[in-house]
Amino acid sequence: MEFINSVLENPIVITVLLALIPLVFILVYALVVLYGEMKMAAHIQNRLAYMETGFHGMLQPIADMVKLLQKEDIIPAAADKFFFILAPYLVFVGTYASFAVLPFSSAYIGSNVDVGIFYMVAVSSLVVVGLLMSGWASNNKWSLFGALRSAAQIVSYEIPGVLAILGVVMVYGTMNMQTMTQMQDGGIQHWLILGGNFPLEKKLLLIPFMIILFVVYLLASMAEVNRTPFDLPEAESELVQGYNTEYSGMKFAIFYLAEYANLFLVSAVAVIMFFGGWTSPFGSFMSGPIWSAFWFVVKGMAFVFLNIWLRWTLPRLRVDQLMYVSWKVLTPFALFSIIAIGLIMVL
């Protein structure tokens, strides 16, 4: 017992254990969302989806995971072996490292740094490098086309996405995500989407621009995680499976896991910026460390399922439409909102 206590008191062991919490969360969350997405897609398309594996197919995600573990790990003969193997891990690490600054509750945040949201934007850019690496290393034209599309799409939509984040940072005066959350504490009326914790006159002026920035960020985040209608890098009718065409087994599963983890990450950032983060919508009622973790996950999952709903409802855009939306719609709206917010904040 003394040995266990001495090990648990070691700061390195504590750091490792804290770092594993997001990984465990991602693994459990991916199983739940995979099942939820297939069921939502089925109901939207008026069919049943999983029904045979367990009650209403609830064991199907576990069966899929076991199947992927059993798949042969094939590396094409003409592929660049080192970069082919490295790419999926780089994509996942870029997403997983971003979880370090997410305030899951009032009691748990991996790293409470003052440049939290800036760090998240910077580290998540590793995903682009990993996707380009996977397309080039596969030595396959469809993989390369998909990787180049993905890089162009992510870079293009990072502009309006970062501008939306900049507008929010101007209001809060900080990039610390825990501080952003604490500034919205006190109930739903203090959430930034409803004008934040400001006098009534300023709230009424801020609300329309917060709604604009939220819509800009929502669309930009959907494009960054390659979800329909922005899934051109994986367009099956054009590119087989895009950048992961040549991947199988666990490497393919890691790409899949990174996509779902990234989906929760961008949803969590939207919750932190606009919807109070881990704070209770009822003020001090149903608050505290456990409740705050509950509210954070529930709000994040709500936006995950909003993304899923949009994915199975909207058709895929053409490449020219994709770029038009980014550069001629979202970016001008975000710039206009930033200028207006700057004027409001100096009033």
CSV table of C-alpha atoms in Angstrom, one decimal:
chain,number,residue,atom,x,y,z
A,1,MET,CA,0.0,0.0,0.0
A,2,GLU,CA,2.9,2.4,0.8
A,3,PHE,CA,4.4,1.6,-2.5
A,4,ILE,CA,1.2,2.5,-4.4
A,5,ASN,CA,0.9,5.7,-2.4
A,6,SER,CA,4.5,6.7,-3.2
A,7,VAL,CA,3.9,6.0,-6.9
A,8,LEU,CA,0.7,8.0,-6.9
A,9,GLU,CA,2.5,10.9,-5.2
A,10,ASN,CA,5.0,11.0,-8.0
A,11,PRO,CA,4.3,14.1,-10.2
A,12,ILE,CA,5.3,12.3,-13.4
A,13,VAL,CA,2.8,9.5,-12.7
A,14,ILE,CA,0.1,12.0,-11.9
A,15,THR,CA,0.8,13.8,-15.2
A,16,VAL,CA,0.6,10.6,-17.2
A,17,LEU,CA,-2.7,9.6,-15.5
A,18,LEU,CA,-4.2,13.0,-16.2
A,19,ALA,CA,-3.0,12.8,-19.8
A,20,LEU,CA,-4.8,9.4,-20.2
A,21,ILE,CA,-8.2,10.8,-19.1
A,22,PRO,CA,-8.9,12.4,-22.5
A,23,LEU,CA,-7.7,9.2,-24.3
A,24,VAL,CA,-10.2,7.1,-22.3
A,25,PHE,CA,-12.9,9.6,-23.0
A,26,ILE,CA,-12.1,9.6,-26.8
A,27,LEU,CA,-12.3,5.8,-27.0
A,28,VAL,CA,-15.6,5.6,-25.1
A,29,TYR,CA,-17.1,8.6,-26.9
A,30,ALA,CA,-16.1,7.2,-30.4
A,31,LEU,CA,-18.0,3.9,-29.7
A,32,VAL,CA,-21.1,5.9,-28.5
A,33,VAL,CA,-21.1,8.4,-31.4
A,34,LEU,CA,-20.4,5.7,-34.0
A,35,TYR,CA,-23.6,3.9,-32.9
A,36,GLY,CA,-25.5,7.1,-32.6
A,37,GLU,CA,-24.5,8.3,-36.0
A,38,MET,CA,-25.6,5.0,-37.7
A,39,LYS,CA,-28.9,5.1,-35.9
A,40,MET,CA,-29.5,8.8,-36.7
A,41,ALA,CA,-28.6,8.2,-40.4
A,42,ALA,CA,-31.0,5.2,-40.5
A,43,HIS,CA,-33.9,7.1,-39.1
A,44,ILE,CA,-33.3,10.1,-41.4
A,45,GLN,CA,-33.3,7.7,-44.3
A,46,ASN,CA,-36.3,5.7,-43.0
A,47,ARG,CA,-34.5,2.5,-42.3
A,48,LEU,CA,-33.4,0.5,-39.2
A,49,ALA,CA,-29.6,0.3,-39.3
A,50,TYR,CA,-28.0,-2.0,-36.7
A,51,MET,CA,-30.5,-4.5,-35.2
A,52,GLU,CA,-28.8,-7.9,-35.0
A,53,THR,CA,-25.7,-7.4,-32.7
A,54,GLY,CA,-27.1,-7.1,-29.2
A,55,PHE,CA,-30.3,-5.1,-28.3
A,56,HIS,CA,-31.0,-2.8,-31.2
A,57,GLY,CA,-27.5,-3.4,-32.4
A,58,MET,CA,-25.8,-1.7,-29.4
A,59,LEU,CA,-22.8,-4.1,-29.6
A,60,GLN,CA,-22.1,-3.4,-33.3
A,61,PRO,CA,-19.4,-0.7,-32.6
A,62,ILE,CA,-17.5,-3.2,-30.5
A,63,ALA,CA,-17.9,-5.8,-33.2
A,64,ASP,CA,-16.5,-3.3,-35.7
A,65,MET,CA,-13.6,-2.6,-33.5
A,66,VAL,CA,-12.7,-6.3,-33.1
A,67,LYS,CA,-13.0,-6.7,-36.9
A,68,LEU,CA,-10.6,-3.8,-37.5
A,69,LEU,CA,-8.1,-5.3,-35.0
A,70,GLN,CA,-8.2,-8.6,-37.0
A,71,LYS,CA,-7.6,-6.9,-40.4
A,72,GLU,CA,-4.3,-7.4,-42.1
A,73,ASP,CA,-2.1,-4.3,-41.9
A,74,ILE,CA,-1.1,-3.9,-45.6
A,75,ILE,CA,1.5,-1.4,-46.8
A,76,PRO,CA,1.6,-1.0,-50.6
A,77,ALA,CA,4.8,-2.0,-52.2
A,78,ALA,CA,5.3,1.4,-53.9
A,79,ALA,CA,4.5,3.4,-50.7
A,80,ASP,CA,7.0,5.4,-48.7
A,81,LYS,CA,6.9,3.0,-45.7
A,82,PHE,CA,8.1,5.4,-42.9
A,83,PHE,CA,5.8,8.3,-43.8
A,84,PHE,CA,2.9,5.9,-44.6
A,85,ILE,CA,3.1,4.5,-41.1
A,86,LEU,CA,3.7,7.9,-39.4
A,87,ALA,CA,0.8,9.8,-41.1
A,88,PRO,CA,-2.2,8.4,-39.1
A,89,TYR,CA,-0.4,8.8,-35.8
A,90,LEU,CA,0.5,12.4,-36.6
A,91,VAL,CA,-3.2,13.1,-37.5
A,92,PHE,CA,-4.3,11.6,-34.2
A,93,VAL,CA,-1.6,13.3,-32.1
A,94,GLY,CA,-2.5,16.7,-33.6
A,95,THR,CA,-6.1,16.2,-32.3
A,96,TYR,CA,-5.2,14.5,-29.0
A,97,ALA,CA,-2.7,17.2,-28.0
A,98,SER,CA,-5.4,19.8,-28.4
A,99,PHE,CA,-7.5,18.2,-25.7
A,100,ALA,CA,-4.8,19.3,-23.2
A,101,VAL,CA,-6.3,22.8,-22.9
A,102,LEU,CA,-10.0,21.8,-22.8
A,103,PRO,CA,-11.6,22.7,-19.4
A,104,PHE,CA,-13.8,19.6,-19.0
A,105,SER,CA,-15.1,20.9,-15.6
A,106,SER,CA,-14.3,23.4,-12.9
A,107,ALA,CA,-12.0,20.8,-11.3
A,108,TYR,CA,-10.3,19.2,-14.3
A,109,ILE,CA,-8.3,20.9,-17.1
A,110,GLY,CA,-5.2,19.4,-18.5
A,111,SER,CA,-3.2,22.6,-18.8
A,112,ASN,CA,-4.6,25.9,-17.7
A,113,VAL,CA,-2.5,28.1,-20.0
A,114,ASP,CA,-3.1,31.7,-20.9
A,115,VAL,CA,-2.8,31.1,-24.7
A,116,GLY,CA,-5.1,28.0,-24.6
A,117,ILE,CA,-7.2,28.7,-27.7
A,118,PHE,CA,-4.1,29.9,-29.6
A,119,TYR,CA,-2.3,26.7,-28.7
A,120,MET,CA,-5.3,24.6,-29.8
A,121,VAL,CA,-5.4,26.3,-33.2
A,122,ALA,CA,-1.6,25.9,-33.7
A,123,VAL,CA,-1.4,22.2,-32.6
A,124,SER,CA,-4.5,21.1,-34.5
A,125,SER,CA,-2.7,22.3,-37.7
A,126,LEU,CA,-0.6,19.1,-37.4
A,127,VAL,CA,-3.6,17.3,-38.9
A,128,VAL,CA,-3.0,19.0,-42.2
A,129,VAL,CA,0.6,17.8,-42.3
A,130,GLY,CA,-0.5,14.2,-41.5
A,131,LEU,CA,-3.2,14.2,-44.2
A,132,LEU,CA,-0.7,15.5,-46.8
A,133,MET,CA,1.8,12.9,-45.7
A,134,SER,CA,-0.7,10.1,-46.0
A,135,GLY,CA,-1.7,11.1,-49.5
A,136,TRP,CA,1.9,11.5,-50.7
A,137,ALA,CA,3.3,8.4,-49.0
A,138,SER,CA,0.6,6.2,-50.4
A,139,ASN,CA,1.9,6.7,-54.0
A,140,ASN,CA,-1.7,6.6,-55.2
A,141,LYS,CA,-3.3,9.3,-57.3
A,142,TRP,CA,-6.7,9.1,-55.5
A,143,SER,CA,-4.9,9.4,-52.1
A,144,LEU,CA,-2.9,12.4,-53.3
A,145,PHE,CA,-5.9,14.2,-54.8
A,146,GLY,CA,-7.8,13.7,-51.5
A,147,ALA,CA,-4.9,14.9,-49.4
A,148,LEU,CA,-4.4,18.1,-51.6
A,149,ARG,CA,-8.2,18.8,-51.4
A,150,SER,CA,-8.1,18.3,-47.6
A,151,ALA,CA,-5.1,20.7,-47.2
A,152,ALA,CA,-6.7,23.3,-49.4
A,153,GLN,CA,-10.1,23.0,-47.6
A,154,ILE,CA,-8.6,23.1,-44.1
A,155,VAL,CA,-6.3,26.1,-44.8
A,156,SER,CA,-9.2,28.0,-46.5
A,157,TYR,CA,-11.7,27.4,-43.7
A,158,GLU,CA,-9.1,28.1,-40.9
A,159,ILE,CA,-9.3,31.8,-42.0
A,160,PRO,CA,-13.0,32.4,-41.1
A,161,GLY,CA,-12.7,30.0,-38.2
A,162,VAL,CA,-9.8,31.9,-36.7
A,163,LEU,CA,-11.5,35.2,-37.4
A,164,ALA,CA,-14.5,34.0,-35.5
A,165,ILE,CA,-12.3,33.0,-32.6
A,166,LEU,CA,-10.6,36.4,-32.7
A,167,GLY,CA,-13.9,38.2,-32.4
A,168,VAL,CA,-14.7,36.1,-29.3
A,169,VAL,CA,-11.2,36.8,-27.8
A,170,MET,CA,-11.8,40.6,-28.3
A,171,VAL,CA,-14.9,40.3,-26.2
A,172,TYR,CA,-13.4,38.2,-23.4
A,173,GLY,CA,-9.9,39.9,-23.4
A,174,THR,CA,-8.2,36.6,-22.9
A,175,MET,CA,-7.3,33.4,-24.7
A,176,ASN,CA,-7.5,31.3,-21.6
A,177,MET,CA,-10.4,28.8,-22.1
A,178,GLN,CA,-11.0,28.3,-18.4
A,179,THR,CA,-11.3,32.1,-17.9
A,180,MET,CA,-13.7,32.3,-20.9
A,181,THR,CA,-15.9,29.7,-19.2
A,182,GLN,CA,-15.8,31.4,-15.8
A,183,MET,CA,-16.8,34.8,-17.3
A,184,GLN,CA,-20.1,33.1,-18.5
A,185,ASP,CA,-20.9,31.6,-15.1
A,186,GLY,CA,-24.2,32.5,-13.5
A,187,GLY,CA,-26.8,31.1,-15.8
A,188,ILE,CA,-27.9,30.9,-19.4
A,189,GLN,CA,-28.3,34.7,-19.6
A,190,HIS,CA,-24.6,35.2,-19.2
A,191,TRP,CA,-23.6,32.9,-22.2
A,192,LEU,CA,-21.9,34.9,-24.9
A,193,ILE,CA,-24.4,33.8,-27.6
A,194,LEU,CA,-26.9,35.9,-25.5
A,195,GLY,CA,-24.5,38.8,-25.1
A,196,GLY,CA,-22.4,37.7,-22.2
A,197,ASN,CA,-22.1,39.2,-18.8
A,198,PHE,CA,-22.4,42.8,-19.9
A,199,PRO,CA,-24.9,45.7,-19.3
A,200,LEU,CA,-28.2,45.2,-21.2
A,201,GLU,CA,-27.4,47.9,-23.8
A,202,LYS,CA,-24.1,46.2,-24.8
A,203,LYS,CA,-25.7,42.7,-24.7
A,204,LEU,CA,-28.3,43.8,-27.2
A,205,LEU,CA,-25.6,45.2,-29.5
A,206,LEU,CA,-23.4,42.1,-29.2
A,207,ILE,CA,-26.1,39.4,-29.7
A,208,PRO,CA,-26.5,39.6,-33.5
A,209,PHE,CA,-22.7,39.6,-34.1
A,210,MET,CA,-22.2,36.7,-31.7
A,211,ILE,CA,-24.8,34.7,-33.7
A,212,ILE,CA,-23.0,35.6,-36.9
A,213,LEU,CA,-19.6,34.5,-35.5
A,214,PHE,CA,-21.2,31.3,-34.1
A,215,VAL,CA,-22.6,30.3,-37.5
A,216,VAL,CA,-19.3,31.2,-39.2
A,217,TYR,CA,-17.4,29.0,-36.7
A,218,LEU,CA,-19.9,26.2,-37.0
A,219,LEU,CA,-19.6,26.0,-40.8
A,220,ALA,CA,-15.8,26.5,-40.7
A,221,SER,CA,-15.4,23.7,-38.1
A,222,MET,CA,-17.5,21.3,-40.2
A,223,ALA,CA,-15.2,22.0,-43.1
A,224,GLU,CA,-12.1,21.4,-41.0
A,225,VAL,CA,-13.2,18.0,-39.9
A,226,ASN,CA,-14.2,17.0,-43.5
A,227,ARG,CA,-17.9,16.4,-42.7
A,228,THR,CA,-20.6,16.5,-45.3
A,229,PRO,CA,-21.4,18.9,-47.1
A,230,PHE,CA,-17.7,19.6,-46.9
A,231,ASP,CA,-16.4,16.0,-47.3
A,232,LEU,CA,-14.7,16.5,-50.7
A,233,PRO,CA,-11.4,14.9,-49.6
A,234,GLU,CA,-13.2,11.6,-49.1
A,235,ALA,CA,-15.7,11.9,-51.9
A,236,GLU,CA,-16.4,8.2,-52.7
A,237,SER,CA,-17.9,8.8,-56.1
A,238,GLU,CA,-14.8,10.7,-57.2
A,239,LEU,CA,-11.8,9.6,-55.1
A,240,VAL,CA,-12.6,6.0,-53.9
A,241,GLN,CA,-11.8,6.9,-50.2
A,242,GLY,CA,-9.5,9.9,-50.6
A,243,TYR,CA,-6.4,10.2,-48.6
A,244,ASN,CA,-7.0,6.9,-46.6
A,245,THR,CA,-7.7,4.8,-49.7
A,246,GLU,CA,-4.6,2.6,-49.1
A,247,TYR,CA,-5.0,2.2,-45.4
A,248,SER,CA,-6.4,-0.8,-43.6
A,249,GLY,CA,-6.7,-2.3,-40.2
A,250,MET,CA,-5.7,-0.2,-37.2
A,251,LYS,CA,-4.1,2.6,-39.3
A,252,PHE,CA,-7.5,3.1,-40.9
A,253,ALA,CA,-9.1,2.9,-37.5
A,254,ILE,CA,-6.8,5.7,-36.2
A,255,PHE,CA,-7.8,8.0,-39.0
A,256,TYR,CA,-11.5,7.3,-38.1
A,257,LEU,CA,-10.8,7.8,-34.4
A,258,ALA,CA,-9.0,11.1,-35.1
A,259,GLU,CA,-12.0,12.3,-37.2
A,260,TYR,CA,-14.4,11.7,-34.4
A,261,ALA,CA,-12.1,13.1,-31.7
A,262,ASN,CA,-11.7,16.3,-33.9
A,263,LEU,CA,-15.5,16.5,-34.2
A,264,PHE,CA,-15.8,16.6,-30.4
A,265,LEU,CA,-12.9,19.1,-30.1
A,266,VAL,CA,-14.4,21.7,-32.4
A,267,SER,CA,-17.8,21.2,-30.8
A,268,ALA,CA,-16.3,21.7,-27.3
A,269,VAL,CA,-14.6,24.9,-28.5
A,270,ALA,CA,-18.0,26.2,-29.7
A,271,VAL,CA,-19.5,25.4,-26.3
A,272,ILE,CA,-16.6,27.1,-24.5
A,273,MET,CA,-16.8,30.3,-26.6
A,274,PHE,CA,-20.6,30.7,-27.0
A,275,PHE,CA,-22.5,28.4,-24.6
A,276,GLY,CA,-20.9,28.7,-21.2
A,277,GLY,CA,-18.5,25.8,-21.3
A,278,TRP,CA,-19.0,23.6,-18.2
A,279,THR,CA,-21.2,26.2,-16.4
A,280,SER,CA,-24.8,25.2,-15.5
A,281,PRO,CA,-27.6,26.9,-17.5
A,282,PHE,CA,-29.4,27.3,-14.2
A,283,GLY,CA,-26.8,29.4,-12.3
A,284,SER,CA,-25.8,27.8,-9.0
A,285,PHE,CA,-28.4,25.1,-9.4
A,286,MET,CA,-26.9,21.8,-10.6
A,287,SER,CA,-23.4,23.1,-10.5
A,288,GLY,CA,-20.1,21.8,-8.9
A,289,PRO,CA,-17.2,19.7,-10.3
A,290,ILE,CA,-19.3,16.6,-11.2
A,291,TRP,CA,-22.2,18.6,-12.7
A,292,SER,CA,-19.9,20.8,-14.6
A,293,ALA,CA,-18.3,17.8,-16.3
A,294,PHE,CA,-21.8,16.6,-17.1
A,295,TRP,CA,-22.9,19.9,-18.6
A,296,PHE,CA,-19.7,20.2,-20.7
A,297,VAL,CA,-20.1,16.7,-22.2
A,298,VAL,CA,-23.8,17.1,-22.8
A,299,LYS,CA,-23.4,20.5,-24.6
A,300,GLY,CA,-20.5,19.1,-26.6
A,301,MET,CA,-22.4,16.0,-27.6
A,302,ALA,CA,-25.4,18.2,-28.7
A,303,PHE,CA,-23.2,19.9,-31.2
A,304,VAL,CA,-21.7,16.6,-32.3
A,305,PHE,CA,-25.2,15.3,-33.1
A,306,LEU,CA,-26.0,18.6,-34.8
A,307,ASN,CA,-23.0,17.9,-37.1
A,308,ILE,CA,-24.2,14.4,-37.7
A,309,TRP,CA,-27.7,15.6,-38.5
A,310,LEU,CA,-26.4,18.1,-41.1
A,311,ARG,CA,-24.1,15.4,-42.6
A,312,TRP,CA,-27.0,13.1,-43.4
A,313,THR,CA,-29.3,15.9,-44.5
A,314,LEU,CA,-27.2,18.1,-46.9
A,315,PRO,CA,-25.7,17.2,-50.3
A,316,ARG,CA,-22.0,17.5,-51.0
A,317,LEU,CA,-20.8,20.9,-52.3
A,318,ARG,CA,-18.7,21.2,-55.5
A,319,VAL,CA,-15.1,22.4,-55.2
A,320,ASP,CA,-15.9,25.9,-56.5
A,321,GLN,CA,-18.9,26.2,-54.2
A,322,LEU,CA,-16.7,25.1,-51.3
A,323,MET,CA,-14.2,27.9,-51.9
A,324,TYR,CA,-16.9,30.5,-52.6
A,325,VAL,CA,-18.5,29.9,-49.2
A,326,SER,CA,-15.2,30.3,-47.5
A,327,TRP,CA,-13.7,33.4,-49.2
A,328,LYS,CA,-16.8,35.3,-50.3
A,329,VAL,CA,-19.3,34.5,-47.6
A,330,LEU,CA,-17.8,33.4,-44.3
A,331,THR,CA,-14.6,35.5,-44.3
A,332,PRO,CA,-16.4,38.9,-45.1
A,333,PHE,CA,-19.1,38.2,-42.5
A,334,ALA,CA,-16.4,37.4,-39.9
A,335,LEU,CA,-14.4,40.5,-40.8
A,336,PHE,CA,-17.4,42.8,-40.6
A,337,SER,CA,-18.4,41.3,-37.2
A,338,ILE,CA,-14.9,41.8,-35.8
A,339,ILE,CA,-15.0,45.5,-36.8
A,340,ALA,CA,-18.5,45.9,-35.3
A,341,ILE,CA,-17.4,44.1,-32.1
A,342,GLY,CA,-14.4,46.4,-31.8
A,343,LEU,CA,-16.6,49.5,-32.0
A,344,ILE,CA,-19.1,48.0,-29.4
A,345,MET,CA,-16.4,47.1,-26.9
A,346,VAL,CA,-14.9,50.6,-26.9
A,347,LEU,CA,-18.3,52.3,-26.2
